[in-house]
Every structure is written in structure tokens, then in C-alpha cells.
Amino acid sequence: MSTVLPGQTMRVLSGMRPTGRLHLGHYHGVLKNWVKLQSQYECFFFVADWHALTTHYEDPHIIEESVWDMVVDWLAAGVDPNNATLFIQSRIPAHAELHVLLSMITPLSWLERVPSYKDQQLQLKDRDLSTYGFLGYPLLQSADILIYRAGMVPVGEDQVAHVELTREVARRFNHLYGREPGYEQRAEEAIRKMGKKNAKLYRELRTAYMEQGDREALETARALLERQKNITLGDKERLFGYLEGGGKIILPEPQAMLTHAPKMPGLDGRKMSKSYDNVISLREPPAEVEKKLRTMPTDPARVHRTDPGDPDKCPVWDFHLIYSDEEKKDWVQKGCRSAKIGCLECKQPIIDAVLAELKPIQERAAEFSRDPLAVKNIIADGNKRAQEAAEATLTEVRAAIGLGYSG
Ligand code: TRP
Ligand code: SF4
């Protein structure tokens, strides 16, 4: 069971490796979701440039250009710097400090058993990934998440194990360092600071949960704590932990938020991915978009216009699943199977839909590319906000570990 800190449930964090210009797969799989989340939650989105180095340490030159291209594409897709905090991982050294501290308490076996560790080594055979950084990469991701005390992490299926590791590490951290000397006495003092009425209510709810396992009482008590304005963050952490009989909750456990996006097909029917060379990039010139779609393969059984086809064997159909309404899909199904429509005819609505989708994105991308200074300012501003949030956590973390010296 995870425990929630004030404001934590409402904070979303996600990162993306700088891989250069983004394509429709990123748009449908990630960015549309970010755009939606930014209006519902407090969002932090960052460029995971250190993560890129864990696999691409041999070709650092690609990172720098990729960072700015990617940020322009985020902005073009509608990620709004007034609504979300956009920043670059390596500009916030607090991630690294927390990573080092977490590395002290993380058993090697936890990292070795993360599925992506072996999978990626197999997939990226041409790279030497038997490095310390590569093994530690999921823990770096844990630090990315925990440093902002994020409650929700929107990720794809492949990253769920990393969030799970993050939860385990947070639990271990809280267990080891949440038990400060005089903890119970401090918690009791904190209760009194809430005022008579709230203190009484908190005690009753805590007893109901501790003695009868009343979960509703637990939830009510948490909500009560969230509302408290006149106790410090440290006291809140104590009281959240005290509710469950544990210590202070310094690093709350995040939840993975699975993105339910339809799989974006590539031009060849496989998943859209730069490594398959089957992408339509967000800044692809319209003529090129049209050409790529016109020449993309269809059901190989349709050699002649008069041969009937099967949409299930055709990558164009996957595009209809994303872009077409029921009526159009019905038109494709019937027309294809009876050879009433030709493949170019079938592709035309897709061409129109993709071009219409890309138009506003490309207009915004053009604006931002003409004004690199504006993009840098957006990031500078985000870095500053991220820095503040990260420092607040780090101060608590250092103190808990016995590194809270001043001077
Ligand atoms: N590991 C993620 C990826 O490769 C990127 C990432 C880094 C991330 N840190 C994160 C995602 C924190 C979510 C939260 O795609
Ligand atoms: Fe594919 Fe459409 Fe041609 Fe059928 S008609 S094979 S679905 S492109």
C-alpha cells in the first residue's frame, strides 16, 4: 500500500530520451497524453539526457541536437510551458545526488532482475552495455521520480517494472531513514499543532485504522492531513507515516499510470520506430507524407485492382483504426473485400487525416524553430522550477540520512 503526501497524488512526472525529431508514434503514444494530463495535474516533463548516455555514451554528439529538436516537437504538439514544467535532467544535479544516495541501499539483485537489463543488452548487441551506468539506469529513473515526490508516472508497458523498482526503493528508504530519534514524541507534538479538534479526529481515525484495520478511516485521516495548512512538510511526513504505525514517509511511492494508446503502426505494419525506418515524423513535409503513404505496402494479395483484399493483412487498415470513424471503416472493409475500391482510394482519407493532424503541429514547430531563444528560455524557466522542487526533497533526504549539516 502506498502512502500519499500532500499534493503528491496530483503530481505527474515523465521523461523522454532525446532521440531527435519525434514522429507520429510519439505523438499518439505519449504526447497527446501529456497534453491531456497537463490540464488535469501538476506536470513535470523532462529530457532524459543522462538516460540517453547510458546506451549511447559512445556517440555524445547526437544528444545535444536531439534535445532541442525534441523540445520543439513537444511544444509543437501542444505541451504547454505555462501548464507544465519542462526541463532537462542534467541541469538538475539533484537527480544525481539522490541516485548516489539510493545506490547505497539498493541491492544489486534488484537491478539485475529488472527485465529491461537483459532484454536491452540482447537487443543492442552492437553496443557494450556491461557498464555500471547501464545497470544503474532504472535506479536513476527512480531518483528522477522520487526527487519530485511524483504520485503518478505515465509510462508504457515496458517501463512498469521501473516504477515497481522505484516503489521498492522508496519503501526501503523510508523504512531505514524514516525512524528518526524521538519519532513518536515528534509525531505527538505534530498532532497537537493541528489544533484540538483536528488532533482528536486524527487520533480517533488512527486508532480505528490501527486497531480495526478500517481503511476508510485511513483515507479520511489522509485527507485531513492534506488539508492542514499550519504544520510543516516534515510534520506531515511524520503524521502520514504515524497513521500506519511506520516512520516518516520521506519518499512516497509513485503509481505507474499506463498509457492506453492504440499502437501506432509504422508504414510497414510493424510498430512505428526510427530503427525500422517506417516513420512519419512530425515535421515531415506534406509532399513527403503523401508520397510515403501512397507508396506504403498493402495486402500483398491485391496484385491487380480487381483482386479482392483483406484489411487484416494490410498496414493501411491499422491507420484506419486510428484515423477513421465507423462509417469509413465499414467502407474500407466492404470495398476492400469486394475489390470495389482501389488501394489509393482507400489511402486518401488517411492522407487527408494525417496532413490535417500535422498542419497545426508543423506551424507551431516552424515558429519555435525560428526562435531558439524562446525555447531556451522556456527550458531555463522549467529548470528553475524543477530545481526548487528537487532541492526541497533533497533537504529532507539529506537530513534523514545524517547529512543535514549546514555550513
Ligand atoms: N526510461 C524512460 C525511457 O527510456 C525515460 C525516463 C527516464 C522516464 N526517467 C523517467 C520515464 C522517469 C518516466 C519517469 O523511455
Ligand atoms: Fe489495404 Fe485498403 Fe488496399 Fe484493402 S483496399 S488492401 S485495406 S489499402
Coordinates of C-alpha atoms and ligand atoms in Angstrom, one line a residue:
M1 CA 0.0 0.0 0.0
S2 CA 1.4 3.3 -1.0
T3 CA 1.1 6.4 1.1
V4 CA 0.4 9.7 -0.3
L5 CA 2.0 13.0 0.6
P6 CA 0.3 16.4 0.4
G7 CA -0.1 17.3 -3.2
Q8 CA 1.7 14.2 -4.3
T9 CA -1.2 12.4 -5.9
M10 CA -1.6 15.4 -8.2
R11 CA 1.9 15.5 -9.4
V12 CA 2.8 13.7 -12.6
L13 CA 6.3 13.1 -13.8
S14 CA 7.6 11.7 -17.1
G15 CA 10.7 11.7 -19.1
M16 CA 11.7 11.1 -22.6
R17 CA 15.1 10.2 -24.0
P18 CA 16.4 12.7 -26.5
T19 CA 16.2 10.7 -29.8
G20 CA 15.9 13.7 -32.1
R21 CA 12.8 14.6 -34.1
L22 CA 9.7 12.9 -32.9
H23 CA 7.2 11.0 -35.1
L24 CA 3.6 10.1 -35.1
G25 CA 4.3 7.2 -32.8
H26 CA 5.5 9.5 -30.1
Y27 CA 2.6 11.8 -30.8
H28 CA -0.1 9.2 -30.4
G29 CA 1.7 7.1 -27.8
V30 CA 2.9 9.8 -25.5
L31 CA 2.5 13.5 -26.3
K32 CA -1.3 13.5 -26.7
N33 CA -1.5 12.0 -23.3
W34 CA 0.9 14.6 -21.8
V35 CA -1.2 17.4 -23.3
K36 CA -4.3 15.9 -21.7
L37 CA -2.5 15.4 -18.3
Q38 CA -1.1 18.9 -18.2
S39 CA -4.6 20.4 -17.7
Q40 CA -5.5 18.0 -15.0
Y41 CA -2.4 17.7 -12.9
E42 CA 0.8 19.4 -11.9
C43 CA 3.1 18.0 -14.6
F44 CA 6.9 17.8 -14.8
F45 CA 8.2 16.6 -18.2
F46 CA 11.9 16.3 -18.8
V47 CA 14.5 15.4 -21.3
A48 CA 16.3 12.3 -20.0
D49 CA 19.7 13.1 -21.5
W50 CA 21.6 11.1 -18.9
H51 CA 19.5 8.2 -19.7
A52 CA 20.5 8.6 -23.4
L53 CA 24.1 8.3 -22.3
T54 CA 23.6 5.0 -20.6
T55 CA 23.2 3.4 -24.0
H56 CA 24.8 6.0 -26.3
Y57 CA 27.9 7.0 -24.4
E58 CA 30.0 6.4 -27.5
D59 CA 28.2 9.0 -29.6
P60 CA 27.5 12.0 -27.4
H61 CA 27.3 14.4 -30.4
I62 CA 23.8 13.2 -31.2
I63 CA 22.4 14.2 -27.8
E64 CA 22.8 17.9 -27.9
E65 CA 21.0 18.5 -31.2
S66 CA 18.4 15.9 -30.3
V67 CA 17.5 17.7 -27.1
W68 CA 16.4 20.9 -28.8
D69 CA 14.7 19.2 -31.7
M70 CA 12.7 17.1 -29.2
V71 CA 11.7 20.1 -27.1
V72 CA 10.5 21.9 -30.2
D73 CA 8.4 18.9 -31.0
W74 CA 6.9 18.8 -27.5
L75 CA 5.9 22.4 -27.8
A76 CA 4.6 21.9 -31.4
A77 CA 2.5 19.0 -30.2
G78 CA 0.8 21.2 -27.6
V79 CA 2.8 20.6 -24.5
D80 CA 2.3 24.0 -22.8
P81 CA 5.1 25.5 -20.7
N82 CA 2.5 27.6 -18.8
N83 CA 0.8 24.4 -17.7
A84 CA 3.7 22.0 -17.3
T85 CA 7.3 22.3 -16.1
L86 CA 9.7 21.3 -18.9
F87 CA 13.3 20.8 -18.1
I88 CA 16.5 18.9 -18.8
Q89 CA 17.6 16.2 -16.4
S90 CA 21.3 17.0 -16.5
R91 CA 20.6 20.6 -15.5
I92 CA 19.2 19.4 -12.2
P93 CA 22.2 17.7 -10.4
A94 CA 19.8 16.8 -7.5
H95 CA 18.8 13.7 -9.6
A96 CA 22.4 12.6 -9.4
E97 CA 22.8 13.2 -5.7
L98 CA 19.6 11.2 -4.9
H99 CA 20.8 8.5 -7.3
V100 CA 24.0 8.1 -5.4
L101 CA 22.2 8.1 -2.1
L102 CA 19.7 5.5 -3.3
S103 CA 22.6 3.4 -4.7
M104 CA 23.8 2.8 -1.1
I105 CA 20.7 1.0 -0.1
T106 CA 19.7 -0.8 -3.4
P107 CA 20.7 -4.5 -3.5
L108 CA 22.4 -5.4 -6.8
S109 CA 20.0 -8.2 -7.3
W110 CA 17.1 -5.8 -7.6
L111 CA 18.8 -4.1 -10.6
E112 CA 19.9 -7.4 -12.2
R113 CA 16.4 -8.7 -12.2
V114 CA 14.8 -5.7 -14.0
P115 CA 13.7 -7.3 -17.3
S116 CA 15.0 -4.4 -19.5
Y117 CA 18.5 -5.0 -18.2
K118 CA 18.9 -8.3 -20.1
D119 CA 16.4 -7.5 -22.9
Q120 CA 18.2 -4.4 -23.9
Q121 CA 21.6 -6.0 -23.8
L122 CA 20.4 -8.6 -26.2
Q123 CA 18.7 -6.1 -28.4
L124 CA 21.5 -3.6 -28.6
K125 CA 24.2 -6.2 -29.3
D126 CA 26.4 -3.8 -31.2
R127 CA 26.9 -1.8 -28.0
D128 CA 28.9 -2.8 -24.9
L129 CA 26.3 -2.4 -22.2
S130 CA 28.1 -4.2 -19.5
T131 CA 28.6 -0.9 -17.7
Y132 CA 27.9 0.4 -14.2
G133 CA 25.7 3.2 -15.7
F134 CA 23.6 0.8 -17.7
L135 CA 22.9 -1.5 -14.7
G136 CA 22.1 1.5 -12.6
Y137 CA 19.8 3.2 -15.1
P138 CA 16.5 2.0 -13.6
L139 CA 17.7 3.4 -10.3
L140 CA 18.5 6.7 -11.9
Q141 CA 14.9 6.6 -13.1
S142 CA 13.8 6.0 -9.5
A143 CA 15.7 9.1 -8.5
D144 CA 14.1 11.1 -11.3
I145 CA 10.7 10.2 -9.9
L146 CA 11.3 10.3 -6.2
I147 CA 13.1 13.6 -6.3
Y148 CA 9.8 15.2 -7.2
R149 CA 7.7 13.0 -5.0
A150 CA 5.6 12.3 -8.0
G151 CA 2.4 10.4 -7.4
M152 CA 1.8 9.3 -11.0
V153 CA 4.2 8.3 -13.7
P154 CA 2.7 7.9 -17.2
V155 CA 4.7 5.1 -18.9
G156 CA 4.3 2.4 -21.5
E157 CA 4.2 -1.3 -20.6
D158 CA 8.0 -1.6 -20.9
Q159 CA 8.6 0.8 -18.1
V160 CA 6.2 -0.5 -15.4
A161 CA 8.9 -2.7 -13.9
H162 CA 11.0 0.5 -13.3
V163 CA 8.1 2.1 -11.4
E164 CA 7.8 -1.0 -9.4
L165 CA 11.5 -0.9 -8.5
T166 CA 11.0 2.7 -7.5
R167 CA 8.3 1.7 -5.1
E168 CA 10.5 -0.9 -3.5
V169 CA 13.4 1.5 -3.2
A170 CA 11.2 4.2 -1.7
R171 CA 9.8 1.7 0.8
R172 CA 13.3 0.6 1.8
F173 CA 14.4 4.2 2.2
N174 CA 11.5 5.2 4.4
H175 CA 12.0 2.1 6.4
L176 CA 15.7 2.8 7.0
Y177 CA 15.6 6.5 7.4
G178 CA 12.1 7.4 8.4
R179 CA 12.7 6.4 12.0
E180 CA 14.4 9.4 13.4
P181 CA 15.3 9.6 17.1
G182 CA 12.3 10.6 19.2
Y183 CA 10.0 9.9 16.3
E184 CA 6.9 9.1 18.4
Q185 CA 7.3 12.1 20.5
R186 CA 7.7 14.4 17.5
A187 CA 4.6 12.8 15.9
E188 CA 2.6 13.5 19.1
E189 CA 3.8 17.1 19.1
A190 CA 2.8 17.5 15.4
I191 CA -0.6 16.2 16.2
R192 CA -1.1 18.9 18.8
K193 CA -0.1 21.5 16.3
M194 CA -3.1 20.7 14.2
G195 CA -5.4 22.2 16.9
K196 CA -7.7 20.5 19.4
K197 CA -10.5 19.4 17.1
N198 CA -8.3 18.0 14.3
A199 CA -5.9 16.4 16.7
K200 CA -8.8 14.5 18.3
L201 CA -10.2 13.5 14.9
Y202 CA -6.7 12.3 13.8
R203 CA -6.3 10.2 16.9
E204 CA -9.7 8.6 16.5
L205 CA -9.1 7.8 12.9
R206 CA -5.6 6.4 13.6
T207 CA -6.9 4.2 16.3
A208 CA -9.7 2.9 14.0
Y209 CA -7.2 2.0 11.4
M210 CA -4.5 0.6 13.7
E211 CA -6.9 -1.5 15.8
Q212 CA -9.7 -2.4 13.4
G213 CA -7.9 -2.0 10.0
D214 CA -10.6 0.5 9.0
R215 CA -9.4 1.6 5.6
E216 CA -12.0 4.3 5.3
A217 CA -10.6 5.8 8.5
L218 CA -7.2 5.8 7.0
E219 CA -8.3 7.6 3.8
T220 CA -10.2 10.1 5.9
A221 CA -7.2 10.7 8.1
R222 CA -5.0 11.2 5.0
A223 CA -7.5 13.7 3.6
L224 CA -7.5 15.5 6.9
L225 CA -3.7 15.8 6.8
E226 CA -3.7 17.0 3.2
R227 CA -5.9 19.9 4.3
Q228 CA -3.7 21.0 7.1
K229 CA -2.1 24.4 6.4
N230 CA -0.3 25.2 9.6
I231 CA 2.0 22.2 10.1
T232 CA 5.3 21.8 8.3
L233 CA 6.1 19.4 5.5
G234 CA 8.3 17.4 7.9
D235 CA 5.4 17.1 10.3
K236 CA 3.1 16.0 7.6
E237 CA 5.5 13.3 6.6
R238 CA 5.6 12.1 10.2
L239 CA 1.9 12.1 10.6
F240 CA 1.4 10.2 7.3
G241 CA 3.8 7.5 8.4
Y242 CA 2.5 7.5 12.0
L243 CA -1.0 6.8 10.8
E244 CA 0.1 3.4 9.7
G245 CA 2.4 2.8 12.6
G246 CA 5.5 3.3 10.4
G247 CA 8.1 6.0 10.4
K248 CA 8.3 9.2 8.4
I249 CA 7.4 8.9 4.8
I250 CA 10.1 10.9 3.1
L251 CA 9.9 9.4 -0.4
P252 CA 6.3 8.5 -1.2
E253 CA 5.7 5.5 -3.5
P254 CA 4.5 6.5 -7.0
Q255 CA 2.0 4.7 -9.2
A256 CA 2.5 3.8 -12.8
M257 CA -0.1 5.3 -15.0
L258 CA -0.4 3.1 -18.0
T259 CA -1.0 5.0 -21.2
H260 CA -3.8 3.3 -23.1
A261 CA -3.0 4.5 -26.6
P262 CA -3.7 2.4 -29.7
K263 CA -0.4 1.1 -31.1
M264 CA 0.7 3.5 -33.8
P265 CA 1.6 1.3 -36.8
G266 CA 4.5 2.2 -39.0
L267 CA 4.4 2.3 -42.8
D268 CA 5.3 -1.3 -43.0
G269 CA 2.8 -2.7 -40.4
R270 CA 5.4 -3.0 -37.7
K271 CA 5.4 -0.6 -34.7
M272 CA 6.4 2.9 -35.8
S273 CA 10.1 3.2 -34.9
K274 CA 13.1 5.1 -36.3
S275 CA 15.1 1.9 -36.2
Y276 CA 12.7 0.3 -38.7
D277 CA 12.8 3.3 -41.0
N278 CA 9.0 3.3 -41.2
V279 CA 8.1 6.6 -39.6
I280 CA 6.3 9.8 -40.5
S281 CA 8.0 12.5 -38.5
L282 CA 6.0 15.4 -37.0
R283 CA 7.9 17.7 -39.2
E284 CA 7.8 15.6 -42.4
P285 CA 7.0 18.0 -45.4
P286 CA 3.4 17.4 -46.6
A287 CA 4.5 16.2 -50.0
E288 CA 6.7 13.6 -48.4
V289 CA 3.9 12.5 -46.1
E290 CA 1.7 12.0 -49.1
K291 CA 4.4 10.1 -51.0
K292 CA 5.2 7.8 -48.1
L293 CA 1.5 6.9 -47.6
R294 CA 0.9 6.5 -51.3
T295 CA 3.8 4.1 -51.6
M296 CA 3.3 2.1 -48.4
P297 CA 2.6 -1.6 -48.9
T298 CA -0.9 -3.0 -48.8
D299 CA -2.3 -6.5 -48.7
P300 CA 0.1 -8.4 -51.0
A301 CA -2.8 -10.5 -52.4
R302 CA -4.1 -7.4 -54.2
V303 CA -1.8 -7.6 -57.2
H304 CA -4.4 -6.3 -59.6
R305 CA -7.1 -3.7 -58.9
T306 CA -9.7 -6.4 -59.4
D307 CA -8.2 -8.7 -56.8
P308 CA -10.1 -8.6 -53.5
G309 CA -8.1 -7.9 -50.4
D310 CA -8.1 -8.5 -46.7
P311 CA -7.7 -5.4 -44.4
D312 CA -6.4 -7.6 -41.6
K313 CA -3.4 -8.3 -43.8
C314 CA -2.8 -4.6 -44.7
P315 CA -0.9 -2.0 -42.7
V316 CA -3.2 0.7 -44.2
W317 CA -6.1 -0.8 -42.2
D318 CA -4.1 -0.1 -39.0
F319 CA -4.1 3.6 -39.9
H320 CA -7.9 3.5 -40.4
L321 CA -8.2 2.1 -36.9
I322 CA -6.6 5.3 -35.7
Y323 CA -8.0 7.9 -38.0
S324 CA -11.3 6.7 -39.3
D325 CA -14.9 6.6 -37.9
E326 CA -17.1 3.6 -38.1
E327 CA -18.7 4.6 -41.4
K328 CA -15.3 4.9 -43.1
K329 CA -14.0 1.7 -41.6
D330 CA -17.1 -0.1 -42.9
W331 CA -16.5 1.4 -46.4
V332 CA -12.9 0.1 -46.2
Q333 CA -13.9 -3.4 -45.1
K334 CA -16.6 -3.9 -47.7
G335 CA -14.8 -2.1 -50.5
C336 CA -11.5 -4.0 -50.0
R337 CA -13.0 -7.4 -49.7
S338 CA -15.2 -6.9 -52.8
A339 CA -12.5 -5.1 -54.8
K340 CA -14.9 -2.2 -55.2
I341 CA -12.3 0.3 -54.0
G342 CA -8.7 0.6 -55.1
C343 CA -5.8 0.9 -52.6
L344 CA -5.0 4.5 -53.5
E345 CA -8.7 5.4 -53.0
C346 CA -8.5 3.7 -49.6
K347 CA -5.4 5.6 -48.6
Q348 CA -6.8 9.0 -49.5
P349 CA -8.7 9.6 -46.3
I350 CA -5.6 8.6 -44.3
I351 CA -3.5 11.0 -46.2
D352 CA -6.1 13.8 -45.6
A353 CA -6.3 12.9 -41.9
V354 CA -2.5 12.8 -41.3
L355 CA -2.0 16.1 -43.1
A356 CA -4.8 17.8 -41.2
E357 CA -3.3 16.5 -37.9
L358 CA 0.2 17.6 -38.8
K359 CA -0.7 21.1 -40.1
P360 CA -1.1 22.9 -36.7
I361 CA 1.8 21.0 -35.3
Q362 CA 4.1 22.0 -38.1
E363 CA 3.0 25.6 -37.9
R364 CA 4.0 25.7 -34.3
A365 CA 7.2 23.8 -34.9
A366 CA 8.2 26.4 -37.5
E367 CA 7.5 29.2 -35.1
F368 CA 9.6 27.7 -32.4
S369 CA 12.4 26.8 -34.7
R370 CA 12.6 30.4 -35.8
D371 CA 13.0 31.4 -32.2
P372 CA 15.5 29.2 -30.5
L373 CA 16.0 31.7 -27.7
A374 CA 12.3 31.4 -26.7
V375 CA 12.8 27.6 -26.5
K376 CA 15.9 28.0 -24.4
N377 CA 14.0 30.4 -22.1
I378 CA 11.2 28.0 -21.6
I379 CA 13.6 25.4 -20.5
A380 CA 15.6 27.7 -18.3
D381 CA 12.4 28.6 -16.6
G382 CA 11.4 25.0 -16.2
N383 CA 14.9 24.1 -14.9
K384 CA 14.5 26.7 -12.2
R385 CA 11.1 25.4 -11.1
A386 CA 12.3 21.8 -11.2
Q387 CA 15.4 22.7 -9.2
E388 CA 13.4 24.2 -6.4
A389 CA 11.1 21.2 -6.1
A390 CA 14.1 18.8 -6.2
E391 CA 16.0 20.8 -3.6
A392 CA 13.1 20.7 -1.2
T393 CA 13.1 16.9 -1.3
L394 CA 16.9 16.6 -1.1
T395 CA 17.0 18.8 2.0
E396 CA 14.7 16.3 3.8
V397 CA 16.6 13.3 2.4
R398 CA 20.0 14.6 3.5
A399 CA 18.7 15.3 7.0
A400 CA 17.2 11.9 7.3
I401 CA 20.5 10.2 6.3
G402 CA 22.5 12.3 8.7
L403 CA 23.9 14.6 6.0
G404 CA 22.0 17.7 7.0
Y405 CA 25.0 19.8 8.0
S406 CA 24.8 23.4 7.3
G407 CA 27.8 25.5 6.5
Ligands
TRP1 N1 13.4 5.4 -19.0 C1 12.4 6.1 -19.8 C2 12.6 5.7 -21.3 O1 13.6 5.1 -21.6 C3 12.6 7.6 -19.7 C4 12.6 8.0 -18.3 C5 13.7 8.4 -17.6 C6 11.5 8.2 -17.5 N2 13.3 8.8 -16.3 C7 11.9 8.7 -16.3 C8 10.1 8.0 -17.7 C9 11.1 8.9 -15.2 C10 9.2 8.2 -16.7 C11 9.7 8.7 -15.4 O2 11.6 5.8 -22.0
SF4_2 FE1 -5.4 -2.2 -47.8 FE2 -7.3 -0.6 -48.3 FE3 -6.0 -1.8 -50.3 FE4 -7.6 -3.2 -48.7 S1 -8.2 -1.5 -50.1 S2 -5.6 -3.8 -49.3 S3 -7.3 -2.2 -46.8 S4 -5.2 -0.3 -48.8

